[in-house]
Amino acid sequence: MRKQETEYGALPAFYFDVAEYLFQQGRKAQALKVVVNVVELQSANTMTLAILADRLMRYGDPKRAIWVRERILALEPDRPQPRRDLALDLIRAAEAPGTAPEDQRRDLSRALALLTEVVMTPWASDDDGIEVISLMEANRIIPRLGALGGSETGLDKRLIALLPVDLRVV
């Protein structure tokens, strides 16, 4: 492995591949240790960080994944995708088995605020359609948040409705 690290260690894909191999072998703790090394690479950028956040969620470390998503949002405040990605990770964290109700309420409230921001902000034409997707995601969590005692959505009441769909094609 040292030989491959010497040859390919400057590439984020090396660390992602090694971490995935370890994860597939049931060595989750080692996978987590390996995958976080990508942040030290000179070639690391927000795309690398986004992949890291995805892997951290997959490997069972939502707190660090959310932290990474927060950093991406700070680096790219003028784009809607970092808000939506952070919101989706917050929703996944809230829906994880064993999550305390107060943590669920906190995470779902923050997710809803982020999704509402995506819906209500006029974005560049490159991001056309993200507001509709985000609105559907917001409407999916509003009832769950209400059941946990959350009530403020920030969305116009006319935008709140569950859509009778099972599949979304984009």
mmCIF file of C-alpha atoms in Angstrom:
data_model
loop_
_atom_site.group_PDB
_atom_site.id
_atom_site.type_symbol
_atom_site.label_atom_id
_atom_site.label_comp_id
_atom_site.label_asym_id
_atom_site.label_seq_id
_atom_site.Cartn_x
_atom_site.Cartn_y
_atom_site.Cartn_z
ATOM 1 C CA MET A 1 0.000 0.000 0.000
ATOM 2 C CA ARG A 2 2.900 2.390 0.719
ATOM 3 C CA LYS A 3 4.121 1.998 -2.860
ATOM 4 C CA GLN A 4 0.702 2.948 -4.218
ATOM 5 C CA GLU A 5 0.464 5.865 -1.801
ATOM 6 C CA THR A 6 3.824 7.143 -3.050
ATOM 7 C CA GLU A 7 2.642 6.845 -6.638
ATOM 8 C CA TYR A 8 -1.005 7.967 -6.311
ATOM 9 C CA GLY A 9 -1.140 9.734 -2.917
ATOM 10 C CA ALA A 10 -1.551 13.182 -4.446
ATOM 11 C CA LEU A 11 -4.907 12.164 -5.959
ATOM 12 C CA PRO A 12 -8.120 12.381 -3.908
ATOM 13 C CA ALA A 13 -9.398 9.278 -5.722
ATOM 14 C CA PHE A 14 -6.655 7.199 -4.080
ATOM 15 C CA TYR A 15 -7.957 7.984 -0.592
ATOM 16 C CA PHE A 16 -11.582 7.570 -1.633
ATOM 17 C CA ASP A 17 -10.827 4.172 -3.198
ATOM 18 C CA VAL A 18 -8.798 2.910 -0.238
ATOM 19 C CA ALA A 19 -11.465 4.100 2.202
ATOM 20 C CA GLU A 20 -14.192 2.420 0.173
ATOM 21 C CA TYR A 21 -12.222 -0.830 0.090
ATOM 22 C CA LEU A 22 -11.789 -0.703 3.880
ATOM 23 C CA PHE A 23 -15.473 0.078 4.355
ATOM 24 C CA GLN A 24 -16.458 -2.852 2.131
ATOM 25 C CA GLN A 25 -14.227 -5.067 4.290
ATOM 26 C CA GLY A 26 -16.126 -3.989 7.424
ATOM 27 C CA ARG A 27 -13.309 -1.772 8.659
ATOM 28 C CA LYS A 28 -15.381 1.389 9.082
ATOM 29 C CA ALA A 29 -13.112 3.106 11.639
ATOM 30 C CA GLN A 30 -10.105 2.729 9.346
ATOM 31 C CA ALA A 31 -12.140 3.901 6.342
ATOM 32 C CA LEU A 32 -13.022 7.072 8.233
ATOM 33 C CA LYS A 33 -9.372 7.684 9.135
ATOM 34 C CA VAL A 34 -8.281 7.272 5.518
ATOM 35 C CA VAL A 35 -11.010 9.289 3.834
ATOM 36 C CA VAL A 36 -10.451 12.459 5.873
ATOM 37 C CA ASN A 37 -6.900 12.671 4.506
ATOM 38 C CA VAL A 38 -8.239 14.224 1.293
ATOM 39 C CA VAL A 39 -8.604 17.601 3.004
ATOM 40 C CA GLU A 40 -4.813 17.844 3.275
ATOM 41 C CA LEU A 41 -4.224 17.487 -0.454
ATOM 42 C CA GLN A 42 -3.275 20.563 -2.459
ATOM 43 C CA SER A 43 -5.720 19.491 -5.150
ATOM 44 C CA ALA A 44 -8.660 19.392 -2.711
ATOM 45 C CA ASN A 45 -11.484 21.713 -3.723
ATOM 46 C CA THR A 46 -15.190 22.015 -2.948
ATOM 47 C CA MET A 47 -15.975 19.046 -5.195
ATOM 48 C CA THR A 48 -13.508 16.956 -3.202
ATOM 49 C CA LEU A 49 -15.138 18.190 0.006
ATOM 50 C CA ALA A 50 -18.596 17.291 -1.327
ATOM 51 C CA ILE A 51 -17.451 13.728 -2.054
ATOM 52 C CA LEU A 52 -15.879 13.610 1.412
ATOM 53 C CA ALA A 53 -19.179 14.674 2.992
ATOM 54 C CA ASP A 54 -21.021 11.985 1.028
ATOM 55 C CA ARG A 55 -18.557 9.344 2.211
ATOM 56 C CA LEU A 56 -18.710 10.520 5.819
ATOM 57 C CA MET A 57 -22.509 10.154 5.754
ATOM 58 C CA ARG A 58 -22.213 6.729 4.143
ATOM 59 C CA TYR A 59 -19.624 5.583 6.668
ATOM 60 C CA GLY A 60 -21.799 6.679 9.589
ATOM 61 C CA ASP A 61 -20.266 9.994 10.665
ATOM 62 C CA PRO A 62 -23.055 12.544 10.092
ATOM 63 C CA LYS A 63 -21.613 15.148 12.476
ATOM 64 C CA ARG A 64 -18.416 15.492 10.466
ATOM 65 C CA ALA A 65 -20.332 15.303 7.181
ATOM 66 C CA ILE A 66 -22.525 18.206 8.256
ATOM 67 C CA TRP A 67 -19.442 20.124 9.387
ATOM 68 C CA VAL A 68 -17.894 19.628 5.933
ATOM 69 C CA ARG A 69 -21.147 20.728 4.259
ATOM 70 C CA GLU A 70 -21.098 23.882 6.410
ATOM 71 C CA ARG A 71 -17.564 24.619 5.144
ATOM 72 C CA ILE A 72 -18.655 24.137 1.533
ATOM 73 C CA LEU A 73 -21.557 26.535 2.062
ATOM 74 C CA ALA A 74 -19.134 29.104 3.529
ATOM 75 C CA LEU A 75 -16.887 28.708 0.467
ATOM 76 C CA GLU A 76 -19.755 28.881 -2.048
ATOM 77 C CA PRO A 77 -22.424 31.149 -0.524
ATOM 78 C CA ASP A 78 -23.751 32.249 -3.915
ATOM 79 C CA ARG A 79 -24.801 28.781 -5.064
ATOM 80 C CA PRO A 80 -27.991 26.927 -4.080
ATOM 81 C CA GLN A 81 -26.559 23.391 -4.238
ATOM 82 C CA PRO A 82 -24.464 23.621 -1.043
ATOM 83 C CA ARG A 83 -27.608 24.691 0.868
ATOM 84 C CA ARG A 84 -29.636 21.817 -0.538
ATOM 85 C CA ASP A 85 -26.870 19.280 0.106
ATOM 86 C CA LEU A 86 -26.499 20.476 3.705
ATOM 87 C CA ALA A 87 -30.276 20.298 4.154
ATOM 88 C CA LEU A 88 -30.386 16.724 2.819
ATOM 89 C CA ASP A 89 -27.631 15.629 5.200
ATOM 90 C CA LEU A 90 -29.453 17.281 8.104
ATOM 91 C CA ILE A 91 -32.611 15.371 7.115
ATOM 92 C CA ARG A 92 -30.661 12.090 6.960
ATOM 93 C CA ALA A 93 -29.169 12.794 10.389
ATOM 94 C CA ALA A 94 -32.627 13.548 11.804
ATOM 95 C CA GLU A 95 -34.064 10.361 10.322
ATOM 96 C CA ALA A 96 -31.264 8.126 11.619
ATOM 97 C CA PRO A 97 -32.449 5.511 14.110
ATOM 98 C CA GLY A 98 -31.930 6.524 17.710
ATOM 99 C CA THR A 99 -31.829 10.273 17.067
ATOM 100 C CA ALA A 100 -33.336 12.167 19.996
ATOM 101 C CA PRO A 101 -36.545 14.115 19.199
ATOM 102 C CA GLU A 102 -34.968 17.456 20.130
ATOM 103 C CA ASP A 103 -32.074 16.737 17.737
ATOM 104 C CA GLN A 104 -34.554 15.721 15.044
ATOM 105 C CA ARG A 105 -36.488 18.960 15.515
ATOM 106 C CA ARG A 106 -33.293 21.051 15.424
ATOM 107 C CA ASP A 107 -31.935 19.350 12.286
ATOM 108 C CA LEU A 108 -35.266 19.349 10.438
ATOM 109 C CA SER A 109 -35.829 23.027 11.316
ATOM 110 C CA ARG A 110 -32.427 23.954 9.943
ATOM 111 C CA ALA A 111 -32.990 21.810 6.843
ATOM 112 C CA LEU A 112 -36.337 23.453 6.226
ATOM 113 C CA ALA A 113 -34.806 26.918 6.585
ATOM 114 C CA LEU A 114 -32.106 26.038 4.052
ATOM 115 C CA LEU A 115 -34.596 24.534 1.597
ATOM 116 C CA THR A 116 -36.855 27.572 1.990
ATOM 117 C CA GLU A 117 -33.899 29.789 1.154
ATOM 118 C CA VAL A 118 -33.280 27.761 -1.996
ATOM 119 C CA VAL A 119 -36.950 28.019 -2.959
ATOM 120 C CA MET A 120 -37.319 31.737 -2.307
ATOM 121 C CA THR A 121 -34.001 33.054 -3.682
ATOM 122 C CA PRO A 122 -33.666 33.929 -7.361
ATOM 123 C CA TRP A 123 -30.644 31.955 -8.596
ATOM 124 C CA ALA A 124 -28.618 32.079 -11.814
ATOM 125 C CA SER A 125 -30.122 30.363 -14.844
ATOM 126 C CA ASP A 126 -27.610 27.511 -14.422
ATOM 127 C CA ASP A 127 -29.646 26.460 -11.389
ATOM 128 C CA ASP A 128 -33.097 26.521 -12.986
ATOM 129 C CA GLY A 129 -35.393 23.938 -11.439
ATOM 130 C CA ILE A 130 -33.595 23.516 -8.129
ATOM 131 C CA GLU A 131 -36.330 25.513 -6.407
ATOM 132 C CA VAL A 132 -39.009 23.010 -7.469
ATOM 133 C CA ILE A 133 -36.945 20.060 -6.246
ATOM 134 C CA SER A 134 -36.205 21.855 -2.976
ATOM 135 C CA LEU A 135 -39.885 22.708 -2.522
ATOM 136 C CA MET A 136 -40.811 19.031 -2.840
ATOM 137 C CA GLU A 137 -38.149 18.123 -0.288
ATOM 138 C CA ALA A 138 -39.370 20.854 2.075
ATOM 139 C CA ASN A 139 -42.960 19.648 1.784
ATOM 140 C CA ARG A 140 -41.840 16.111 2.615
ATOM 141 C CA ILE A 141 -40.374 17.146 5.978
ATOM 142 C CA ILE A 142 -42.949 19.751 7.068
ATOM 143 C CA PRO A 143 -45.383 17.140 8.504
ATOM 144 C CA ARG A 144 -42.541 15.368 10.318
ATOM 145 C CA LEU A 145 -41.334 18.652 11.791
ATOM 146 C CA GLY A 146 -44.897 19.506 12.840
ATOM 147 C CA ALA A 147 -45.188 16.177 14.640
ATOM 148 C CA LEU A 148 -42.059 17.095 16.589
ATOM 149 C CA GLY A 149 -43.508 20.443 17.664
ATOM 150 C CA GLY A 150 -41.955 22.651 14.983
ATOM 151 C CA SER A 151 -44.360 25.023 13.300
ATOM 152 C CA GLU A 152 -42.590 27.896 11.526
ATOM 153 C CA THR A 153 -41.861 27.076 7.907
ATOM 154 C CA GLY A 154 -41.124 30.455 6.347
ATOM 155 C CA LEU A 155 -42.918 29.286 3.217
ATOM 156 C CA ASP A 156 -46.038 30.895 1.836
ATOM 157 C CA LYS A 157 -48.973 28.656 2.808
ATOM 158 C CA ARG A 158 -49.863 28.319 -0.872
ATOM 159 C CA LEU A 159 -46.583 26.452 -1.419
ATOM 160 C CA ILE A 160 -47.223 23.875 1.283
ATOM 161 C CA ALA A 161 -48.799 20.697 -0.050
ATOM 162 C CA LEU A 162 -47.822 17.072 -0.261
ATOM 163 C CA LEU A 163 -47.638 15.982 -3.843
ATOM 164 C CA PRO A 164 -49.067 12.544 -4.667
ATOM 165 C CA VAL A 165 -45.934 11.215 -6.355
ATOM 166 C CA ASP A 166 -43.690 8.234 -5.772
ATOM 167 C CA LEU A 167 -41.049 9.015 -8.361
ATOM 168 C CA ARG A 168 -39.398 12.235 -9.502
ATOM 169 C CA VAL A 169 -37.660 12.359 -12.882
ATOM 170 C CA VAL A 170 -35.358 15.267 -13.509
#
